[in-house]
mmCIF file of C-alpha atoms in Angstrom:
data_model
loop_
_atom_site.group_PDB
_atom_site.id
_atom_site.type_symbol
_atom_site.label_atom_id
_atom_site.label_comp_id
_atom_site.label_asym_id
_atom_site.label_seq_id
_atom_site.Cartn_x
_atom_site.Cartn_y
_atom_site.Cartn_z
ATOM 1 C CA MET C 1 -43.802 37.954 108.936
ATOM 2 C CA PRO C 2 -43.672 36.529 105.356
ATOM 3 C CA GLU C 3 -46.016 33.658 104.682
ATOM 4 C CA PRO C 4 -44.431 30.197 104.227
ATOM 5 C CA LEU C 5 -45.453 30.020 100.556
ATOM 6 C CA LEU C 6 -43.594 33.254 99.801
ATOM 7 C CA ILE C 7 -40.499 31.978 101.586
ATOM 8 C CA PHE C 8 -40.694 28.746 99.594
ATOM 9 C CA ALA C 9 -41.010 30.657 96.305
ATOM 10 C CA ILE C 10 -37.985 32.806 97.146
ATOM 11 C CA LEU C 11 -35.966 29.730 98.111
ATOM 12 C CA ILE C 12 -36.722 28.113 94.745
ATOM 13 C CA ALA C 13 -35.689 31.324 92.964
ATOM 14 C CA VAL C 14 -32.447 31.337 94.953
ATOM 15 C CA PHE C 15 -31.895 27.685 94.009
ATOM 16 C CA VAL C 16 -32.269 28.515 90.308
ATOM 17 C CA GLY C 17 -29.887 31.470 90.609
ATOM 18 C CA PHE C 18 -27.423 29.419 92.617
ATOM 19 C CA ASN C 19 -27.281 26.797 89.840
ATOM 20 C CA ILE C 20 -26.953 29.442 87.145
ATOM 21 C CA GLY C 21 -23.966 30.896 88.974
ATOM 22 C CA GLY C 22 -22.425 27.464 89.341
ATOM 23 C CA SER C 23 -22.891 26.502 85.700
ATOM 24 C CA THR C 24 -22.016 29.761 83.907
ATOM 25 C CA THR C 25 -18.851 30.783 85.752
ATOM 26 C CA ALA C 26 -16.709 28.054 84.189
ATOM 27 C CA PRO C 27 -17.577 28.917 80.565
ATOM 28 C CA ALA C 28 -16.913 32.585 81.328
ATOM 29 C CA PHE C 29 -13.662 32.351 83.288
ATOM 30 C CA GLY C 30 -12.431 28.811 82.628
ATOM 31 C CA PRO C 31 -9.859 29.995 80.056
ATOM 32 C CA ALA C 32 -8.531 32.665 82.459
ATOM 33 C CA VAL C 33 -8.277 30.194 85.352
ATOM 34 C CA GLY C 34 -6.785 27.496 83.124
ATOM 35 C CA ALA C 35 -4.132 29.937 81.948
ATOM 36 C CA SER C 36 -3.342 30.855 85.594
ATOM 37 C CA LEU C 37 -4.282 34.474 84.968
ATOM 38 C CA VAL C 38 -6.673 34.667 87.927
ATOM 39 C CA PRO C 39 -7.360 32.321 90.866
ATOM 40 C CA LYS C 40 -10.763 30.663 91.200
ATOM 41 C CA VAL C 41 -11.935 32.978 93.972
ATOM 42 C CA VAL C 42 -11.207 36.037 91.812
ATOM 43 C CA ALA C 43 -13.038 34.429 88.899
ATOM 44 C CA GLY C 44 -16.064 33.891 91.134
ATOM 45 C CA GLY C 45 -15.882 37.472 92.335
ATOM 46 C CA LEU C 46 -15.665 38.846 88.794
ATOM 47 C CA MET C 47 -18.623 36.683 87.785
ATOM 48 C CA ALA C 48 -20.674 38.052 90.673
ATOM 49 C CA VAL C 49 -19.793 41.683 89.941
ATOM 50 C CA PHE C 50 -20.349 41.647 86.184
ATOM 51 C CA PHE C 51 -23.455 39.457 86.349
ATOM 52 C CA GLY C 52 -24.939 41.927 88.821
ATOM 53 C CA LEU C 53 -23.969 44.843 86.590
ATOM 54 C CA GLY C 54 -25.663 43.264 83.577
ATOM 55 C CA ALA C 55 -28.734 42.382 85.612
ATOM 56 C CA ALA C 56 -29.116 45.853 87.106
ATOM 57 C CA THR C 57 -28.836 47.618 83.750
ATOM 58 C CA ILE C 58 -29.941 45.813 80.580
ATOM 59 C CA GLY C 59 -31.395 42.825 82.440
ATOM 60 C CA ARG C 60 -34.404 44.877 83.541
ATOM 61 C CA ARG C 61 -35.663 44.912 79.958
ATOM 62 C CA VAL C 62 -35.708 41.128 79.754
ATOM 63 C CA VAL C 63 -37.427 40.909 83.152
ATOM 64 C CA ASP C 64 -40.136 43.243 81.833
ATOM 65 C CA THR C 65 -40.603 41.080 78.737
ATOM 66 C CA LEU C 66 -41.010 37.829 80.661
ATOM 67 C CA GLY C 67 -42.947 39.334 83.546
ATOM 68 C CA GLN C 68 -45.247 41.719 81.663
ATOM 69 C CA GLN C 69 -45.368 40.984 77.927
ATOM 70 C CA VAL C 70 -45.532 37.201 77.429
ATOM 71 C CA LEU C 71 -48.920 36.949 79.182
ATOM 72 C CA HIS C 72 -51.874 39.303 78.731
ATOM 73 C CA ASP C 73 -52.551 39.213 82.460
ATOM 74 C CA SER C 74 -49.467 39.301 84.680
ATOM 75 C CA SER C 75 -51.617 38.543 87.727
ATOM 76 C CA LEU C 76 -51.439 34.910 86.580
ATOM 77 C CA PHE C 77 -48.024 34.887 88.245
ATOM 78 C CA THR C 78 -49.350 33.894 91.637
ATOM 79 C CA LEU C 79 -47.106 32.448 94.308
ATOM 80 C CA GLU C 80 -48.310 28.965 93.377
ATOM 81 C CA SER C 81 -47.759 29.371 89.637
ATOM 82 C CA SER C 82 -44.373 31.020 90.230
ATOM 83 C CA ILE C 83 -43.305 28.042 92.320
ATOM 84 C CA VAL C 84 -44.326 25.670 89.510
ATOM 85 C CA ILE C 85 -42.521 27.765 86.875
ATOM 86 C CA LEU C 86 -39.278 28.087 88.835
ATOM 87 C CA GLY C 87 -39.476 24.430 89.888
ATOM 88 C CA LEU C 88 -39.723 23.253 86.270
ATOM 89 C CA VAL C 89 -36.815 25.510 85.305
ATOM 90 C CA GLY C 90 -34.741 24.050 88.138
ATOM 91 C CA LEU C 91 -35.599 20.499 87.057
ATOM 92 C CA ALA C 92 -34.575 21.286 83.473
ATOM 93 C CA LEU C 93 -31.231 22.614 84.713
ATOM 94 C CA PHE C 94 -30.722 19.435 86.704
ATOM 95 C CA ALA C 95 -31.696 17.216 83.741
ATOM 96 C CA GLY C 96 -29.318 19.106 81.484
ATOM 97 C CA ASN C 97 -26.450 18.618 83.893
ATOM 98 C CA ARG C 98 -27.247 14.901 84.156
ATOM 99 C CA THR C 99 -27.284 14.414 80.363
ATOM 100 C CA GLY C 100 -24.102 16.396 79.912
ATOM 101 C CA VAL C 101 -25.890 18.886 77.653
ATOM 102 C CA PRO C 102 -26.656 22.131 79.484
ATOM 103 C CA ALA C 103 -30.264 23.142 78.920
ATOM 104 C CA SER C 104 -31.035 26.664 77.797
ATOM 105 C CA THR C 105 -32.358 28.381 80.906
ATOM 106 C CA SER C 106 -33.880 31.225 78.903
ATOM 107 C CA MET C 107 -35.632 28.926 76.444
ATOM 108 C CA THR C 108 -36.911 26.777 79.302
ATOM 109 C CA THR C 109 -38.252 29.761 81.246
ATOM 110 C CA VAL C 110 -40.000 31.232 78.199
ATOM 111 C CA GLY C 111 -41.413 27.805 77.337
ATOM 112 C CA VAL C 112 -42.777 27.188 80.835
ATOM 113 C CA ILE C 113 -44.398 30.630 80.949
ATOM 114 C CA ALA C 114 -45.822 29.983 77.478
ATOM 115 C CA GLY C 115 -47.269 26.712 78.775
ATOM 116 C CA LEU C 116 -49.048 28.712 81.469
ATOM 117 C CA GLY C 117 -50.252 31.179 78.835
ATOM 118 C CA VAL C 118 -51.681 28.491 76.544
ATOM 119 C CA ALA C 119 -53.358 26.651 79.422
ATOM 120 C CA SER C 120 -54.971 29.877 80.637
ATOM 121 C CA GLY C 121 -55.676 31.323 77.187
ATOM 122 C CA GLU C 122 -53.642 34.426 78.080
ATOM 123 C CA LEU C 123 -50.546 33.970 75.906
ATOM 124 C CA GLN C 124 -49.406 37.039 73.964
ATOM 125 C CA TRP C 125 -48.776 35.409 70.600
ATOM 126 C CA ALA C 126 -47.267 38.573 69.075
ATOM 127 C CA THR C 127 -44.566 38.634 71.750
ATOM 128 C CA MET C 128 -43.915 34.907 71.332
ATOM 129 C CA ARG C 129 -43.555 35.296 67.548
ATOM 130 C CA GLU C 130 -41.000 38.062 68.071
ATOM 131 C CA ILE C 131 -39.037 35.972 70.561
ATOM 132 C CA LEU C 132 -39.105 32.916 68.291
ATOM 133 C CA PHE C 133 -37.980 35.035 65.338
ATOM 134 C CA TRP C 134 -34.888 36.184 67.197
ATOM 135 C CA TRP C 135 -34.249 32.656 68.459
ATOM 136 C CA VAL C 136 -33.883 31.634 64.814
ATOM 137 C CA VAL C 137 -31.878 34.665 63.719
ATOM 138 C CA ALA C 138 -29.394 34.713 66.632
ATOM 139 C CA PRO C 139 -27.874 31.236 66.089
ATOM 140 C CA ILE C 140 -27.681 31.812 62.330
ATOM 141 C CA ALA C 141 -25.873 35.102 62.942
ATOM 142 C CA GLY C 142 -23.521 33.468 65.443
ATOM 143 C CA PHE C 143 -22.751 30.632 63.023
ATOM 144 C CA ALA C 144 -22.163 32.978 60.075
ATOM 145 C CA VAL C 145 -19.900 35.371 61.972
ATOM 146 C CA SER C 146 -17.907 32.486 63.426
ATOM 147 C CA VAL C 147 -17.439 30.913 59.982
ATOM 148 C CA VAL C 148 -16.058 34.186 58.616
ATOM 149 C CA VAL C 149 -13.812 34.796 61.626
ATOM 150 C CA GLY C 150 -12.638 31.192 61.620
ATOM 151 C CA TYR C 151 -11.884 31.144 57.916
ATOM 152 C CA VAL C 152 -10.132 34.500 57.697
ATOM 153 C CA TYR C 153 -8.690 35.331 61.116
ATOM 154 C CA TYR C 154 -8.610 32.259 63.356
ATOM 155 C CA GLN C 155 -5.082 31.137 62.532
ATOM 156 C CA ARG C 156 -3.714 34.639 63.078
ATOM 157 C CA VAL C 157 -5.433 34.828 66.459
ATOM 158 C CA ALA C 158 -4.158 31.368 67.408
ATOM 159 C CA ASP C 159 -0.592 32.198 66.389
ATOM 160 C CA TRP C 160 -0.631 35.502 68.290
ATOM 161 C CA ILE C 161 -2.008 33.931 71.472
ATOM 162 C CA SER C 162 0.511 31.081 71.234
ATOM 163 C CA SER C 163 3.423 33.500 70.872
ATOM 164 C CA SER C 164 2.069 35.708 73.669
ATOM 165 C CA SER C 165 1.469 32.962 76.228
ATOM 166 C CA ALA C 166 3.384 33.243 79.462
ATOM 167 C CA ASP C 167 4.916 30.304 81.295
ATOM 168 C CA GLU C 168 4.112 31.907 84.652
ATOM 169 C CA PRO C 169 1.025 33.724 85.950
ATOM 170 C CA LEU C 170 0.879 37.311 84.721
ATOM 171 C CA PHE C 171 -0.592 38.607 87.977
ATOM 172 C CA ALA C 172 0.262 37.763 91.574
ATOM 173 C CA ILE C 173 -1.039 38.834 94.980
ATOM 174 C CA ASP C 174 1.576 40.516 97.154
ATOM 175 C CA ARG C 175 0.714 39.897 100.827
ATOM 176 C CA SER C 176 3.895 41.400 102.300
ATOM 177 C CA GLY C 177 2.147 44.632 103.263
ATOM 178 C CA THR C 178 -0.776 45.334 105.547
ATOM 179 C CA ILE C 179 -3.164 45.363 102.590
ATOM 180 C CA PRO C 180 -2.672 42.714 99.866
ATOM 181 C CA THR C 181 -1.986 44.194 96.437
ATOM 182 C CA VAL C 182 -2.002 42.800 92.905
ATOM 183 C CA THR C 183 1.337 42.952 91.134
ATOM 184 C CA VAL C 184 2.197 42.386 87.492
ATOM 185 C CA THR C 185 4.808 39.682 87.013
ATOM 186 C CA SER C 186 5.380 40.141 83.285
ATOM 187 C CA SER C 187 6.991 43.038 81.461
ATOM 188 C CA GLN C 188 6.074 41.741 78.010
ATOM 189 C CA ARG C 189 3.444 43.944 76.365
ATOM 190 C CA ASP C 190 1.893 41.182 74.242
ATOM 191 C CA GLU C 191 1.681 38.823 77.211
ATOM 192 C CA LEU C 192 -0.120 41.468 79.244
ATOM 193 C CA LEU C 193 -2.454 42.315 76.383
ATOM 194 C CA ALA C 194 -3.322 38.647 75.794
ATOM 195 C CA GLY C 195 -4.012 38.167 79.497
ATOM 196 C CA VAL C 196 -6.230 41.241 79.672
ATOM 197 C CA ILE C 197 -8.187 40.040 76.632
ATOM 198 C CA VAL C 198 -8.795 36.586 78.152
ATOM 199 C CA VAL C 199 -10.042 38.064 81.428
ATOM 200 C CA GLY C 200 -11.979 40.783 79.599
ATOM 201 C CA VAL C 201 -13.869 38.257 77.485
ATOM 202 C CA GLY C 202 -14.820 36.431 80.685
ATOM 203 C CA CYS C 203 -16.188 39.669 82.128
ATOM 204 C CA LEU C 204 -18.163 40.271 78.923
ATOM 205 C CA MET C 205 -19.670 36.789 79.183
ATOM 206 C CA ALA C 206 -20.583 37.361 82.821
ATOM 207 C CA PHE C 207 -22.216 40.687 81.906
ATOM 208 C CA SER C 208 -24.200 39.087 79.064
ATOM 209 C CA SER C 209 -25.316 36.316 81.412
ATOM 210 C CA GLY C 210 -26.637 38.934 83.807
ATOM 211 C CA THR C 211 -28.559 40.743 81.081
ATOM 212 C CA SER C 212 -30.395 37.567 80.053
ATOM 213 C CA ASN C 213 -30.395 35.160 82.994
ATOM 214 C CA ILE C 214 -31.632 37.458 85.743
ATOM 215 C CA ALA C 215 -35.130 37.185 84.248
ATOM 216 C CA ASN C 216 -35.018 33.407 84.582
ATOM 217 C CA VAL C 217 -34.533 33.775 88.327
ATOM 218 C CA VAL C 218 -37.059 36.421 89.323
ATOM 219 C CA ALA C 219 -39.337 37.387 86.377
ATOM 220 C CA PRO C 220 -42.396 35.440 87.631
ATOM 221 C CA LEU C 221 -42.080 36.925 91.123
ATOM 222 C CA ILE C 222 -41.625 40.453 89.799
ATOM 223 C CA GLY C 223 -44.317 40.073 87.127
ATOM 224 C CA GLY C 224 -46.851 38.964 89.711
ATOM 225 C CA GLY C 225 -45.990 41.829 92.033
ATOM 226 C CA VAL C 226 -44.671 39.467 94.701
ATOM 227 C CA ILE C 227 -41.415 41.434 94.943
ATOM 228 C CA GLU C 228 -40.276 44.761 93.490
ATOM 229 C CA MET C 229 -37.762 45.032 90.644
ATOM 230 C CA PRO C 230 -34.803 46.345 92.731
ATOM 231 C CA ILE C 231 -35.302 43.654 95.360
ATOM 232 C CA GLY C 232 -35.643 40.964 92.694
ATOM 233 C CA ILE C 233 -32.492 42.100 90.875
ATOM 234 C CA GLY C 234 -30.570 42.108 94.151
ATOM 235 C CA LEU C 235 -31.926 38.725 95.215
ATOM 236 C CA GLY C 236 -31.191 37.059 91.891
ATOM 237 C CA SER C 237 -27.709 38.560 91.629
ATOM 238 C CA ALA C 238 -26.873 37.478 95.170
ATOM 239 C CA ALA C 239 -28.015 33.914 94.441
ATOM 240 C CA VAL C 240 -25.871 33.774 91.308
ATOM 241 C CA ALA C 241 -22.925 35.228 93.229
ATOM 242 C CA LEU C 242 -23.312 32.512 95.865
ATOM 243 C CA GLY C 243 -23.144 29.824 93.189
ATOM 244 C CA ALA C 244 -20.195 31.501 91.482
ATOM 245 C CA LEU C 245 -18.197 31.643 94.707
ATOM 246 C CA THR C 246 -19.018 28.105 95.880
ATOM 247 C CA ILE C 247 -19.989 25.298 93.525
ATOM 248 C CA ALA C 248 -18.405 27.041 90.522
ATOM 249 C CA ARG C 249 -14.987 26.479 92.086
ATOM 250 C CA ARG C 250 -15.323 22.785 91.279
ATOM 251 C CA THR C 251 -16.344 23.348 87.654
ATOM 252 C CA LEU C 252 -13.527 25.853 87.265
ATOM 253 C CA GLU C 253 -11.072 23.317 88.667
ATOM 254 C CA THR C 254 -12.164 20.521 86.379
ATOM 255 C CA LEU C 255 -12.932 22.890 83.502
ATOM 256 C CA GLY C 256 -16.007 20.760 82.875
ATOM 257 C CA SER C 257 -17.526 22.907 80.162
ATOM 258 C CA ASP C 258 -17.731 22.376 76.439
ATOM 259 C CA ILE C 259 -16.511 25.934 75.844
ATOM 260 C CA VAL C 260 -13.575 25.541 78.219
ATOM 261 C CA GLU C 261 -12.583 22.259 76.596
ATOM 262 C CA LEU C 262 -11.943 24.166 73.365
ATOM 263 C CA PRO C 263 -8.525 25.499 72.441
ATOM 264 C CA LEU C 264 -8.117 28.950 73.948
ATOM 265 C CA PRO C 265 -8.397 30.926 70.658
ATOM 266 C CA ALA C 266 -11.666 29.160 69.784
ATOM 267 C CA ALA C 267 -13.060 29.729 73.261
ATOM 268 C CA LEU C 268 -12.285 33.439 73.030
ATOM 269 C CA VAL C 269 -13.824 33.847 69.572
ATOM 270 C CA ALA C 270 -16.959 31.837 70.356
ATOM 271 C CA SER C 271 -17.412 33.575 73.702
ATOM 272 C CA THR C 272 -17.022 37.053 72.244
ATOM 273 C CA VAL C 273 -19.413 36.434 69.359
ATOM 274 C CA SER C 274 -22.021 34.772 71.602
ATOM 275 C CA ALA C 275 -21.853 37.304 74.432
ATOM 276 C CA THR C 276 -22.150 40.227 72.018
ATOM 277 C CA ILE C 277 -25.253 38.734 70.389
ATOM 278 C CA ILE C 278 -26.870 38.086 73.775
ATOM 279 C CA VAL C 279 -26.229 41.657 74.951
ATOM 280 C CA VAL C 280 -27.756 43.061 71.744
ATOM 281 C CA LEU C 281 -30.852 40.864 72.131
ATOM 282 C CA SER C 282 -31.154 41.841 75.792
ATOM 283 C CA LEU C 283 -31.154 45.486 74.741
ATOM 284 C CA LEU C 284 -34.185 44.580 72.628
ATOM 285 C CA GLY C 285 -35.763 42.880 75.646
ATOM 286 C CA ILE C 286 -35.440 39.420 74.082
ATOM 287 C CA PRO C 287 -34.576 36.515 76.417
ATOM 288 C CA ALA C 288 -32.016 34.474 74.518
ATOM 289 C CA SER C 289 -29.901 31.404 75.074
ATOM 290 C CA PHE C 290 -26.171 31.899 75.387
ATOM 291 C CA VAL C 291 -25.554 28.155 75.351
ATOM 292 C CA VAL C 292 -27.345 27.649 72.009
ATOM 293 C CA VAL C 293 -25.623 30.603 70.331
ATOM 294 C CA ALA C 294 -22.266 29.489 71.722
ATOM 295 C CA THR C 295 -22.795 25.934 70.451
ATOM 296 C CA VAL C 296 -23.506 27.009 66.874
ATOM 297 C CA SER C 297 -20.647 29.529 67.037
ATOM 298 C CA ILE C 298 -18.289 26.717 67.994
ATOM 299 C CA ALA C 299 -19.705 24.613 65.155
ATOM 300 C CA GLY C 300 -19.183 27.533 62.773
ATOM 301 C CA LEU C 301 -15.554 27.843 63.813
ATOM 302 C CA GLY C 302 -15.053 24.117 63.345
ATOM 303 C CA TRP C 303 -16.694 24.124 59.931
ATOM 304 C CA SER C 304 -14.545 27.060 58.815
ATOM 305 C CA ARG C 305 -11.449 25.040 59.665
ATOM 306 C CA THR C 306 -12.832 22.164 57.597
ATOM 307 C CA LEU C 307 -13.365 24.526 54.658
ATOM 308 C CA ARG C 308 -9.758 25.663 54.943
ATOM 309 C CA GLY C 309 -8.591 22.069 54.990
ATOM 310 C CA ASP C 310 -6.865 22.548 58.354
ATOM 311 C CA GLY C 311 -6.284 19.464 60.439
ATOM 312 C CA ASP C 312 -5.537 15.969 59.155
ATOM 313 C CA SER C 313 -7.683 13.185 60.597
ATOM 314 C CA GLU C 314 -4.855 10.721 60.130
ATOM 315 C CA ASN C 315 -2.591 12.784 62.353
ATOM 316 C CA ARG C 316 -5.002 13.214 65.250
ATOM 317 C CA LEU C 317 -3.586 12.394 68.623
ATOM 318 C CA SER C 318 -5.351 11.151 71.719
ATOM 319 C CA THR C 319 -5.452 13.028 74.967
ATOM 320 C CA PRO C 320 -5.410 11.416 78.411
ATOM 321 C CA VAL C 321 -8.462 11.866 80.581
ATOM 322 C CA GLY C 322 -8.746 12.056 84.332
ATOM 323 C CA ASP C 323 -9.518 8.384 84.924
ATOM 324 C CA GLY C 324 -6.260 7.285 83.369
ATOM 325 C CA GLY C 325 -7.768 6.158 80.097
ATOM 326 C CA VAL C 326 -7.410 7.668 76.674
ATOM 327 C CA GLU C 327 -10.095 9.714 75.041
ATOM 328 C CA PRO C 328 -10.316 10.068 71.254
ATOM 329 C CA ALA C 329 -9.243 13.421 69.893
ATOM 330 C CA GLU C 330 -12.508 13.711 67.981
ATOM 331 C CA LYS C 331 -14.300 14.601 71.198
ATOM 332 C CA HIS C 332 -12.218 17.594 72.220
ATOM 333 C CA GLY C 333 -10.344 18.401 69.043
ATOM 334 C CA ALA C 334 -7.151 17.257 67.352
ATOM 335 C CA LEU C 335 -3.818 17.880 69.018
ATOM 336 C CA THR C 336 -0.626 18.889 67.343
ATOM 337 C CA PRO C 337 2.816 18.921 68.903
ATOM 338 C CA THR C 338 4.244 22.334 69.710
ATOM 339 C CA GLY C 339 7.856 23.331 69.655
ATOM 340 C CA ASP C 340 8.524 22.229 73.208
ATOM 341 C CA GLY C 341 7.050 18.782 72.654
ATOM 342 C CA GLU C 342 3.770 19.460 74.433
ATOM 343 C CA PRO C 343 0.577 18.761 72.512
ATOM 344 C CA GLU C 344 -1.602 21.737 71.671
ATOM 345 C CA ARG C 345 -5.298 21.158 71.051
ATOM 346 C CA GLU C 346 -6.654 22.189 67.653
ATOM 347 C CA LEU C 347 -10.214 22.975 66.731
ATOM 348 C CA ASP C 348 -12.116 20.085 65.156
ATOM 349 C CA PHE C 349 -15.659 19.823 63.806
ATOM 350 C CA ASP C 350 -18.041 16.908 64.321
ATOM 351 C CA PRO C 351 -21.361 17.721 62.595
ATOM 352 C CA LEU C 352 -23.207 14.772 64.140
ATOM 353 C CA GLU C 353 -22.170 15.678 67.669
ATOM 354 C CA SER C 354 -23.045 19.332 67.042
ATOM 355 C CA ALA C 355 -26.490 18.297 65.787
ATOM 356 C CA ARG C 356 -27.022 16.044 68.831
ATOM 357 C CA VAL C 357 -26.144 18.810 71.282
ATOM 358 C CA VAL C 358 -28.319 21.435 69.581
ATOM 359 C CA THR C 359 -31.223 18.961 69.373
ATOM 360 C CA LEU C 360 -31.046 18.128 73.081
ATOM 361 C CA GLN C 361 -30.771 21.816 73.924
ATOM 362 C CA HIS C 362 -34.192 22.267 72.297
ATOM 363 C CA VAL C 363 -35.757 19.023 73.508
ATOM 364 C CA LEU C 364 -35.392 19.814 77.214
ATOM 365 C CA PRO C 365 -37.155 23.200 76.967
ATOM 366 C CA GLY C 366 -39.820 21.521 74.826
ATOM 367 C CA VAL C 367 -40.429 18.891 77.478
ATOM 368 C CA ALA C 368 -40.581 21.597 80.168
ATOM 369 C CA THR C 369 -43.106 23.575 78.086
ATOM 370 C CA ALA C 370 -45.350 20.546 77.597
ATOM 371 C CA SER C 371 -45.076 19.705 81.294
ATOM 372 C CA ALA C 372 -46.116 23.235 82.236
ATOM 373 C CA TYR C 373 -49.141 23.080 79.962
ATOM 374 C CA VAL C 374 -50.243 19.763 81.490
ATOM 375 C CA VAL C 375 -49.686 20.945 85.074
ATOM 376 C CA PHE C 376 -51.530 24.232 84.627
ATOM 377 C CA SER C 377 -54.346 22.544 82.699
ATOM 378 C CA VAL C 378 -54.873 19.903 85.383
ATOM 379 C CA ALA C 379 -54.222 22.193 88.369
ATOM 380 C CA PRO C 380 -54.953 25.847 87.466
ATOM 381 C CA VAL C 381 -53.059 27.462 90.331
ATOM 382 C CA TYR C 382 -53.031 30.873 88.653
#
């Protein structure tokens, strides 16, 4: 029978995975759900499948990095230290949700493990320098690519998506037979292609999340030999799937994500650029933050629109919010009327807000790192 401490450690890991599933499903599939391409339950299912696929393939490399290469001695990952590490990661996730700025789970996990390494004198500085190098390069690359795409191609993408949008869902579930089947409700090629692209980008984001985030759930337990890699991958993926199919339904319904609040073309561009960068870094075994790369990619898109001179601040509209008030357009982007009289959100750029978000995304992992160093210095449970 497993000892109580092991059960507690696994429960904390499941809690972290559960929250990751709840918080990452909306950025991945919010545009598809918002466009009525897939129902929420299908979005949760796709998140579970593609996260698990990313975790079981490329994600192993990131687990090896965090579990074997950040510390000289992986035996420091005892049950007690693993509980502290996963607990601090869970607290950072909670704090990020409370402040409205999602904390980088990968940066927090690396920082907490680094705090253990410094306190014990077992930190692999060469590995940390490599990770930090890519943490600098990845956002710069995301920003640069997004500026180019935004300046040269964004308007074409936006116009194509606008002309290809369907008034009705493209896919429906036919329950008339014994076994429900999915039927296509549109015969327009461009509408189908646009719908497939929106759902496909969501699947790519879910896959990239699996490649990077699985290590944040189970790396300490696997690194310390508490559980084996296949069991850890399965456990972490199941925990994320549980979050995706339960609490993510609420975030999908409210679309309470910065990425989802963007106009659809911007969300697709930023998501594609960010997910691709994260997959490449995961192939290198580098734990990286999707939320940081996505934030600077969004900022790059906004800045490119400023360079083009698109959007007139005097013509910005306001958009109603859920509590019946009116929210300034600066927060979610300017709106312009479309041909049918409905406002369509445009991409806007607020450098101060972008700087605030990126700063907080680094402050929370920094606080978690310092907390880990203090805890492991005062109570060396490794």
